[in-house]
Short mmCIF file of C-alpha atoms in Angstrom, two decimals:
data_model
loop_
_atom_site.label_atom_id
_atom_site.label_comp_id
_atom_site.label_asym_id
_atom_site.label_seq_id
_atom_site.Cartn_x
_atom_site.Cartn_y
_atom_site.Cartn_z
CA UNK C 29 104.97 138.10 117.06
CA UNK C 30 104.31 135.62 119.86
CA UNK C 31 104.87 131.91 119.25
CA UNK C 32 104.70 129.13 121.82
CA UNK C 33 107.34 126.60 120.85
CA UNK C 34 106.88 122.84 121.04
CA UNK C 35 109.97 120.74 120.40
CA UNK C 36 109.45 116.97 120.33
CA UNK C 37 112.83 115.51 121.24
CA UNK C 38 112.67 111.77 120.79
CA UNK C 39 113.81 108.95 118.56
CA UNK C 40 117.25 107.36 118.50
CA UNK C 41 118.37 108.68 115.10
CA UNK C 42 118.94 105.09 114.09
CA UNK C 43 120.30 105.85 110.61
CA UNK C 44 123.23 107.61 112.28
CA UNK C 45 124.21 104.60 114.35
CA UNK C 46 126.73 104.20 115.93
CA UNK C 47 127.15 107.98 116.40
CA UNK C 48 123.59 108.13 117.65
CA UNK C 49 122.46 105.62 120.26
CA UNK C 50 119.34 105.20 122.36
CA UNK C 51 121.11 106.68 125.38
CA UNK C 52 122.70 109.51 123.39
CA UNK C 53 120.36 110.27 120.46
CA UNK C 54 121.29 112.64 117.68
CA UNK C 55 119.37 115.65 119.04
CA UNK C 56 121.85 115.72 121.96
CA UNK C 57 124.91 115.59 119.69
CA UNK C 58 126.95 118.38 118.13
CA UNK C 59 126.91 116.70 114.75
CA UNK C 60 127.78 119.86 112.83
CA UNK C 61 130.74 120.91 114.98
CA UNK C 62 129.13 124.23 115.94
CA UNK C 63 129.64 123.98 119.68
CA UNK C 64 125.99 123.22 120.40
CA UNK C 65 123.75 120.20 120.16
CA UNK C 66 121.06 120.04 117.48
CA UNK C 67 118.47 120.64 120.21
CA UNK C 68 120.27 123.74 121.47
CA UNK C 69 120.63 125.04 117.90
CA UNK C 70 116.88 124.59 117.36
CA UNK C 71 116.12 126.73 120.41
CA UNK C 72 118.71 129.34 119.38
CA UNK C 73 117.22 129.98 115.94
CA UNK C 74 113.68 130.25 117.33
CA UNK C 75 114.60 132.31 120.40
CA UNK C 76 113.49 135.75 119.05
CA UNK C 77 110.01 134.37 118.31
CA UNK C 78 109.45 132.44 121.52
CA UNK C 79 106.76 133.27 124.07
CA UNK C 80 107.33 129.92 125.79
CA UNK C 81 109.18 126.67 125.20
CA UNK C 82 107.87 123.15 125.77
CA UNK C 83 110.26 120.26 125.10
CA UNK C 84 108.66 116.82 125.02
CA UNK C 85 111.15 114.01 125.55
CA UNK C 86 111.40 110.50 126.90
CA UNK C 87 111.72 109.96 130.62
CA UNK C 88 115.06 108.24 129.97
CA UNK C 89 116.43 111.50 128.55
CA UNK C 90 115.23 113.78 131.36
CA UNK C 91 118.68 114.34 132.87
CA UNK C 92 120.39 114.79 129.51
CA UNK C 93 117.82 117.35 128.34
CA UNK C 94 118.07 119.17 131.67
CA UNK C 95 121.84 119.45 131.16
CA UNK C 96 121.22 121.36 127.92
CA UNK C 97 120.26 124.45 129.99
CA UNK C 98 117.62 125.46 127.47
CA UNK C 99 115.94 128.10 129.65
CA UNK C 100 119.20 130.04 129.65
CA UNK C 101 119.14 130.13 125.84
CA UNK C 102 115.77 131.93 125.79
CA UNK C 103 115.28 135.67 126.06
CA UNK C 104 115.29 136.61 129.78
CA UNK C 105 111.66 137.70 129.81
CA UNK C 106 110.45 134.25 128.72
CA UNK C 107 113.08 132.01 130.32
CA UNK C 108 110.66 131.14 133.13
CA UNK C 109 108.17 129.87 130.52
CA UNK C 110 110.20 126.73 129.86
CA UNK C 111 108.92 123.27 130.69
CA UNK C 112 110.12 119.76 129.84
CA UNK C 113 107.37 117.18 129.53
CA UNK C 114 108.44 113.57 130.01
CA UNK C 115 106.81 110.82 127.94
CA UNK C 116 106.49 107.48 129.78
CA UNK C 117 106.74 105.77 126.37
CA UNK C 118 107.05 106.79 122.73
CA UNK C 119 103.72 107.65 121.08
CA UNK C 120 104.88 109.21 117.81
CA UNK C 121 104.45 112.89 116.98
CA UNK C 122 100.72 113.21 117.68
CA UNK C 123 101.14 112.25 121.32
CA UNK C 124 103.88 114.79 121.96
CA UNK C 125 102.24 117.65 120.06
CA UNK C 126 98.67 117.09 121.27
CA UNK C 127 99.75 116.79 124.90
CA UNK C 128 101.88 119.94 124.67
CA UNK C 129 99.09 121.83 122.89
CA UNK C 130 96.57 120.82 125.57
CA UNK C 131 98.97 122.00 128.29
CA UNK C 132 99.48 125.33 126.52
CA UNK C 133 95.74 125.77 126.03
CA UNK C 134 95.10 125.09 129.71
CA UNK C 135 97.78 127.57 130.84
CA UNK C 136 97.57 130.40 128.31
CA UNK C 137 94.23 129.95 126.57
CA UNK C 138 93.97 129.96 122.77
CA UNK C 139 97.49 130.71 121.46
CA UNK C 140 99.58 130.19 118.35
CA UNK C 141 102.00 127.30 118.78
CA UNK C 142 104.61 125.79 116.51
CA UNK C 143 106.12 122.32 116.56
CA UNK C 144 109.69 121.97 115.32
CA UNK C 145 111.92 118.89 115.34
CA UNK C 146 114.81 118.91 117.78
CA UNK C 147 117.32 117.35 115.40
CA UNK C 148 117.24 119.28 112.12
CA UNK C 149 119.77 121.76 110.73
CA UNK C 150 119.14 125.09 108.96
CA UNK C 151 121.78 127.30 107.36
CA UNK C 152 119.87 130.51 106.51
CA UNK C 153 118.28 131.37 109.85
CA UNK C 154 116.89 134.72 108.65
CA UNK C 155 115.03 133.07 105.77
CA UNK C 156 113.75 130.39 108.13
CA UNK C 157 112.38 132.97 110.57
CA UNK C 158 110.66 134.73 107.68
CA UNK C 159 108.95 131.46 106.75
CA UNK C 160 107.87 130.93 110.36
CA UNK C 161 106.44 134.46 110.47
CA UNK C 162 104.38 133.71 107.37
CA UNK C 163 103.17 130.49 109.00
CA UNK C 164 102.11 132.33 112.16
CA UNK C 165 100.05 134.80 110.14
CA UNK C 166 98.25 131.98 108.32
CA UNK C 167 97.66 130.15 111.61
CA UNK C 168 96.09 133.30 113.05
CA UNK C 169 93.62 133.02 110.18
CA UNK C 170 92.58 129.52 111.30
CA UNK C 171 94.72 127.20 109.21
CA UNK C 172 97.01 124.45 110.36
CA UNK C 173 100.20 125.47 108.62
CA UNK C 174 103.22 123.47 107.57
CA UNK C 175 106.46 124.88 106.21
CA UNK C 176 107.29 123.27 102.90
CA UNK C 177 110.89 122.75 101.89
CA UNK C 178 111.73 123.53 98.28
CA UNK C 179 113.04 120.18 96.94
CA UNK C 180 116.54 120.26 95.54
CA UNK C 181 116.45 116.75 94.08
CA UNK C 182 113.95 113.87 93.71
CA UNK C 183 114.46 112.48 97.18
CA UNK C 184 112.75 109.27 98.25
CA UNK C 185 113.62 109.91 101.92
CA UNK C 186 110.90 112.48 102.59
CA UNK C 187 107.16 112.79 102.30
CA UNK C 188 105.80 115.50 100.00
CA UNK C 189 103.14 118.20 100.31
CA UNK C 190 101.11 119.04 97.21
CA UNK C 191 100.11 122.71 97.15
CA UNK C 192 97.15 124.18 95.30
CA UNK C 193 97.20 127.39 93.27
CA UNK C 194 95.16 129.20 95.92
CA UNK C 195 97.30 131.89 97.54
CA UNK C 196 96.42 132.86 101.11
CA UNK C 197 99.08 135.54 101.39
CA UNK C 198 102.01 136.84 99.42
CA UNK C 199 104.18 139.58 100.85
CA UNK C 200 107.46 140.85 99.50
CA UNK C 201 109.37 140.09 102.69
CA UNK C 202 107.88 136.64 103.26
CA UNK C 203 107.37 133.50 101.17
CA UNK C 204 103.91 132.86 99.75
CA UNK C 205 101.40 130.78 101.69
CA UNK C 206 99.27 128.37 99.65
CA UNK C 207 96.33 126.13 100.48
CA UNK C 208 97.61 122.55 100.69
CA UNK C 209 95.85 119.91 98.57
CA UNK C 210 97.30 116.71 99.95
CA UNK C 211 100.18 114.95 101.68
CA UNK C 212 102.08 112.20 99.88
CA UNK C 213 104.02 109.41 101.59
CA UNK C 214 107.67 108.78 100.75
CA UNK C 215 107.60 108.13 96.99
CA UNK C 216 109.53 105.97 94.59
CA UNK C 217 112.27 107.75 92.66
CA UNK C 218 110.04 107.82 89.59
CA UNK C 219 107.22 109.46 91.55
CA UNK C 220 109.61 111.93 93.12
CA UNK C 221 110.87 112.96 89.68
CA UNK C 222 107.30 113.47 88.51
CA UNK C 223 106.62 115.72 91.52
CA UNK C 224 109.56 117.95 90.65
CA UNK C 225 108.57 118.07 87.00
CA UNK C 226 104.99 119.00 87.85
CA UNK C 227 105.94 121.69 90.36
CA UNK C 228 103.92 122.68 93.40
CA UNK C 229 105.36 119.92 95.59
CA UNK C 230 107.40 120.49 98.74
CA UNK C 231 109.27 118.25 101.11
CA UNK C 232 107.39 117.68 104.35
CA UNK C 233 109.79 118.52 107.19
CA UNK C 234 107.16 117.97 109.89
CA UNK C 235 107.02 121.62 110.99
CA UNK C 236 103.50 122.68 112.01
CA UNK C 237 102.15 126.02 113.24
CA UNK C 238 98.58 126.26 114.56
CA UNK C 239 96.13 127.80 116.96
CA UNK C 240 95.95 125.41 119.91
CA UNK C 241 92.15 125.63 120.10
CA UNK C 242 91.78 124.80 116.40
CA UNK C 243 94.22 121.89 116.53
CA UNK C 244 92.45 120.39 119.53
CA UNK C 245 89.04 120.87 117.89
CA UNK C 246 90.25 118.89 114.88
CA UNK C 247 91.56 116.22 117.23
CA UNK C 248 88.21 116.08 119.03
CA UNK C 249 86.35 115.64 115.73
CA UNK C 250 88.71 113.14 114.13
CA UNK C 251 89.81 111.13 117.18
CA UNK C 252 87.34 111.83 120.01
CA UNK C 253 88.63 109.09 122.33
CA UNK C 254 92.19 110.31 121.89
CA UNK C 255 91.08 113.87 122.63
CA UNK C 256 89.27 112.82 125.79
CA UNK C 257 92.32 110.92 127.02
CA UNK C 258 94.57 113.94 126.48
CA UNK C 259 92.11 116.15 128.35
CA UNK C 260 91.87 113.69 131.24
CA UNK C 261 95.67 113.58 131.51
CA UNK C 262 95.60 117.25 132.50
CA UNK C 263 93.91 116.25 135.76
CA UNK C 264 96.86 114.19 136.99
CA UNK C 265 100.41 114.91 137.95
CA UNK C 266 102.93 113.96 135.30
CA UNK C 267 104.47 110.60 136.15
CA UNK C 268 101.64 109.51 138.42
CA UNK C 269 100.19 106.01 137.94
CA UNK C 270 96.95 107.49 136.58
CA UNK C 271 98.84 109.67 134.12
CA UNK C 272 101.00 106.80 132.92
CA UNK C 273 97.97 104.55 132.43
CA UNK C 274 96.22 107.18 130.31
CA UNK C 275 99.35 107.95 128.29
CA UNK C 276 100.11 104.30 127.60
CA UNK C 277 96.54 103.78 126.38
CA UNK C 278 97.07 106.26 123.52
CA UNK C 279 97.55 104.78 120.03
CA UNK C 280 100.82 105.73 118.31
CA UNK C 281 99.98 108.07 115.44
CA UNK C 282 102.02 110.58 113.44
CA UNK C 283 100.33 113.97 113.33
CA UNK C 284 100.69 114.00 109.54
CA UNK C 285 98.33 111.09 108.93
CA UNK C 286 96.07 111.60 111.96
CA UNK C 287 95.42 115.33 111.57
CA UNK C 288 97.18 117.02 108.64
CA UNK C 289 96.01 114.68 105.87
CA UNK C 290 92.26 114.66 106.66
CA UNK C 291 92.23 118.37 107.50
CA UNK C 292 94.06 119.14 104.22
CA UNK C 293 91.40 117.18 102.31
CA UNK C 294 88.84 119.59 103.78
CA UNK C 295 90.90 122.67 102.86
CA UNK C 296 92.08 123.41 106.38
CA UNK C 297 95.86 123.17 105.88
CA UNK C 298 98.19 125.74 104.37
CA UNK C 299 101.79 125.38 103.28
CA UNK C 300 104.47 128.05 103.34
CA UNK C 301 106.11 127.81 99.94
CA UNK C 302 109.53 128.40 101.43
CA UNK C 303 112.60 129.11 99.38
CA UNK C 304 115.50 126.82 100.16
CA UNK C 305 116.88 128.00 103.50
CA UNK C 306 119.41 125.21 103.77
CA UNK C 307 117.25 122.72 105.63
CA UNK C 308 118.49 119.23 106.43
CA UNK C 309 117.03 116.57 108.66
CA UNK C 310 120.60 115.30 109.18
CA UNK C 311 118.90 111.94 108.99
CA UNK C 312 121.71 109.76 107.66
CA UNK C 313 125.40 109.90 106.85
CA UNK C 314 124.71 111.06 103.30
CA UNK C 315 122.79 114.13 104.49
CA UNK C 316 125.27 114.75 107.32
CA UNK C 317 128.11 114.74 104.80
CA UNK C 318 126.17 117.18 102.59
CA UNK C 319 125.49 119.49 105.54
CA UNK C 320 129.19 119.61 106.37
CA UNK C 321 130.64 119.66 102.86
CA UNK C 322 128.41 122.39 101.44
CA UNK C 323 128.63 122.82 97.68
CA UNK C 324 131.66 120.55 97.26
CA UNK C 325 130.12 117.13 97.86
CA UNK C 326 133.26 115.37 96.64
CA UNK C 327 135.26 116.71 99.57
CA UNK C 328 136.02 113.95 102.10
CA UNK C 329 134.95 114.76 105.65
CA UNK C 330 137.33 113.41 108.29
CA UNK C 331 136.56 113.84 111.98
CA UNK C 332 137.73 112.37 115.26
CA UNK C 333 140.94 112.01 117.21
CA UNK C 334 142.22 108.88 115.48
CA UNK C 335 145.02 108.66 112.94
CA UNK C 336 143.17 108.67 109.63
CA UNK C 337 144.36 108.76 106.04
CA UNK C 338 141.90 109.03 103.13
CA UNK C 339 143.17 108.45 99.59
CA UNK C 340 141.30 108.44 96.27
CA UNK C 341 137.96 108.30 98.09
CA UNK C 342 135.91 111.34 97.03
CA UNK C 343 132.82 112.04 99.09
CA UNK C 344 133.98 109.88 101.99
CA UNK C 345 132.72 110.51 105.53
CA UNK C 346 135.06 109.28 108.26
CA UNK C 347 134.53 109.69 112.00
CA UNK C 348 137.23 107.78 113.84
CA UNK C 349 137.46 107.78 117.62
CA UNK C 350 140.34 105.51 118.53
CA UNK C 351 144.11 105.17 118.64
CA UNK C 352 144.44 102.77 115.72
CA UNK C 353 145.50 104.09 112.35
CA UNK C 354 142.74 104.02 109.74
CA UNK C 355 143.41 104.10 105.99
CA UNK C 356 140.61 104.38 103.42
CA UNK C 357 141.87 103.86 99.88
CA UNK C 358 139.89 103.96 96.65
CA UNK C 359 136.37 103.81 98.14
CA UNK C 360 134.24 106.67 96.78
CA UNK C 361 131.49 107.82 99.18
CA UNK C 362 132.82 105.56 101.92
CA UNK C 363 131.30 105.83 105.39
CA UNK C 364 133.51 104.63 108.23
CA UNK C 365 132.50 105.21 111.85
CA UNK C 366 134.66 104.00 114.73
CA UNK C 367 133.19 104.24 118.21
CA UNK C 368 134.95 102.16 120.87
CA UNK C 369 133.04 98.91 120.76
CA UNK C 370 131.92 99.10 117.13
CA UNK C 371 133.18 99.96 113.65
CA UNK C 372 130.74 100.61 110.82
CA UNK C 373 131.98 100.38 107.24
CA UNK C 374 129.52 101.14 104.44
CA UNK C 375 128.86 103.63 101.63
CA UNK C 376 126.55 106.61 101.26
CA UNK C 377 124.38 104.57 98.89
CA UNK C 378 123.45 102.37 101.83
CA UNK C 379 122.89 105.21 104.29
CA UNK C 380 119.12 104.69 104.41
CA UNK C 381 119.55 101.02 105.36
CA UNK C 382 121.61 101.55 108.51
CA UNK C 383 118.63 102.25 110.75
CA UNK C 384 116.83 99.05 109.80
CA UNK C 385 120.00 97.02 110.28
CA UNK C 386 120.75 98.52 113.68
CA UNK C 387 117.17 98.11 114.88
CA UNK C 388 116.86 94.52 113.68
CA UNK C 389 120.10 93.53 115.39
CA UNK C 390 119.37 95.43 118.60
CA UNK C 391 122.38 97.65 118.13
CA UNK C 392 120.86 100.99 119.18
CA UNK C 393 121.57 100.78 122.89
#
């Protein structure tokens, strides 16, 4: 199997502030204590499948991404097929993926590519690779394919994919691939519960596998001006004034709403009905705690080099970098983060609100 990897590496991870900052976003952090950043771990689990690797990141992160030594993490025969593309400004997921796909198409011709976030965590790597293999097969048949995550609870933090009963493939060693009916935005808790009760709904983790020629043909049909701009960018050196002007003229669209939703309505999207392979977007302190605590969610997680004491505070997450003593007493699900110039004190129930607070107050830098 040959898969050309696209890894968009952007976004400040604002809901993990102050661990994650604009200058040191979460994809560059070893949040799980595994000895590698989330970006490096993403490359590691996809390495056996990779024919090439394209990382799309902000120009401000060029040096930090270069220091990750990603080419060295690839198999030797493809290590020379690594490129980092630098965005002059953030243009959401469509900009990164369409630009990378156009570059791949120009260099290799019509190939199967897959876009995977740089800052997610997966526990069962073998099951994940099996799901990716099923996605590649469906993409070879002409579909844009997303990998659905089996929901474990009625989350309101993720969008959902509604699958039809039409089975494209079902093999004993791989999860089934179904035709997707629609994409749903982040729901209310009541809607999320109804999705789980109905069945056939999957969390949308933003993983897409596709033939580059087919993706670009959809882009040309749905957003012709956008397509023409991407094609014209190929004529200029990255970072040149002409390139920057074209890039900055692009609207900021997520690929989900710009491509996946309308193509799904026409029957052109498939979803891998993946079993739970331990996926997490590590998007806030609640999910980070869950990723570290495993099955025992009441276990307090205490990290850092500070003097910390946690008493009668089940489910607490404490990351204390500092010399001062920290005592947390009688605060279930407490979240306390100490990072030099700032201390955050909140609870897991408010984890989703941290990003908005940090952004509104300009605290991400």
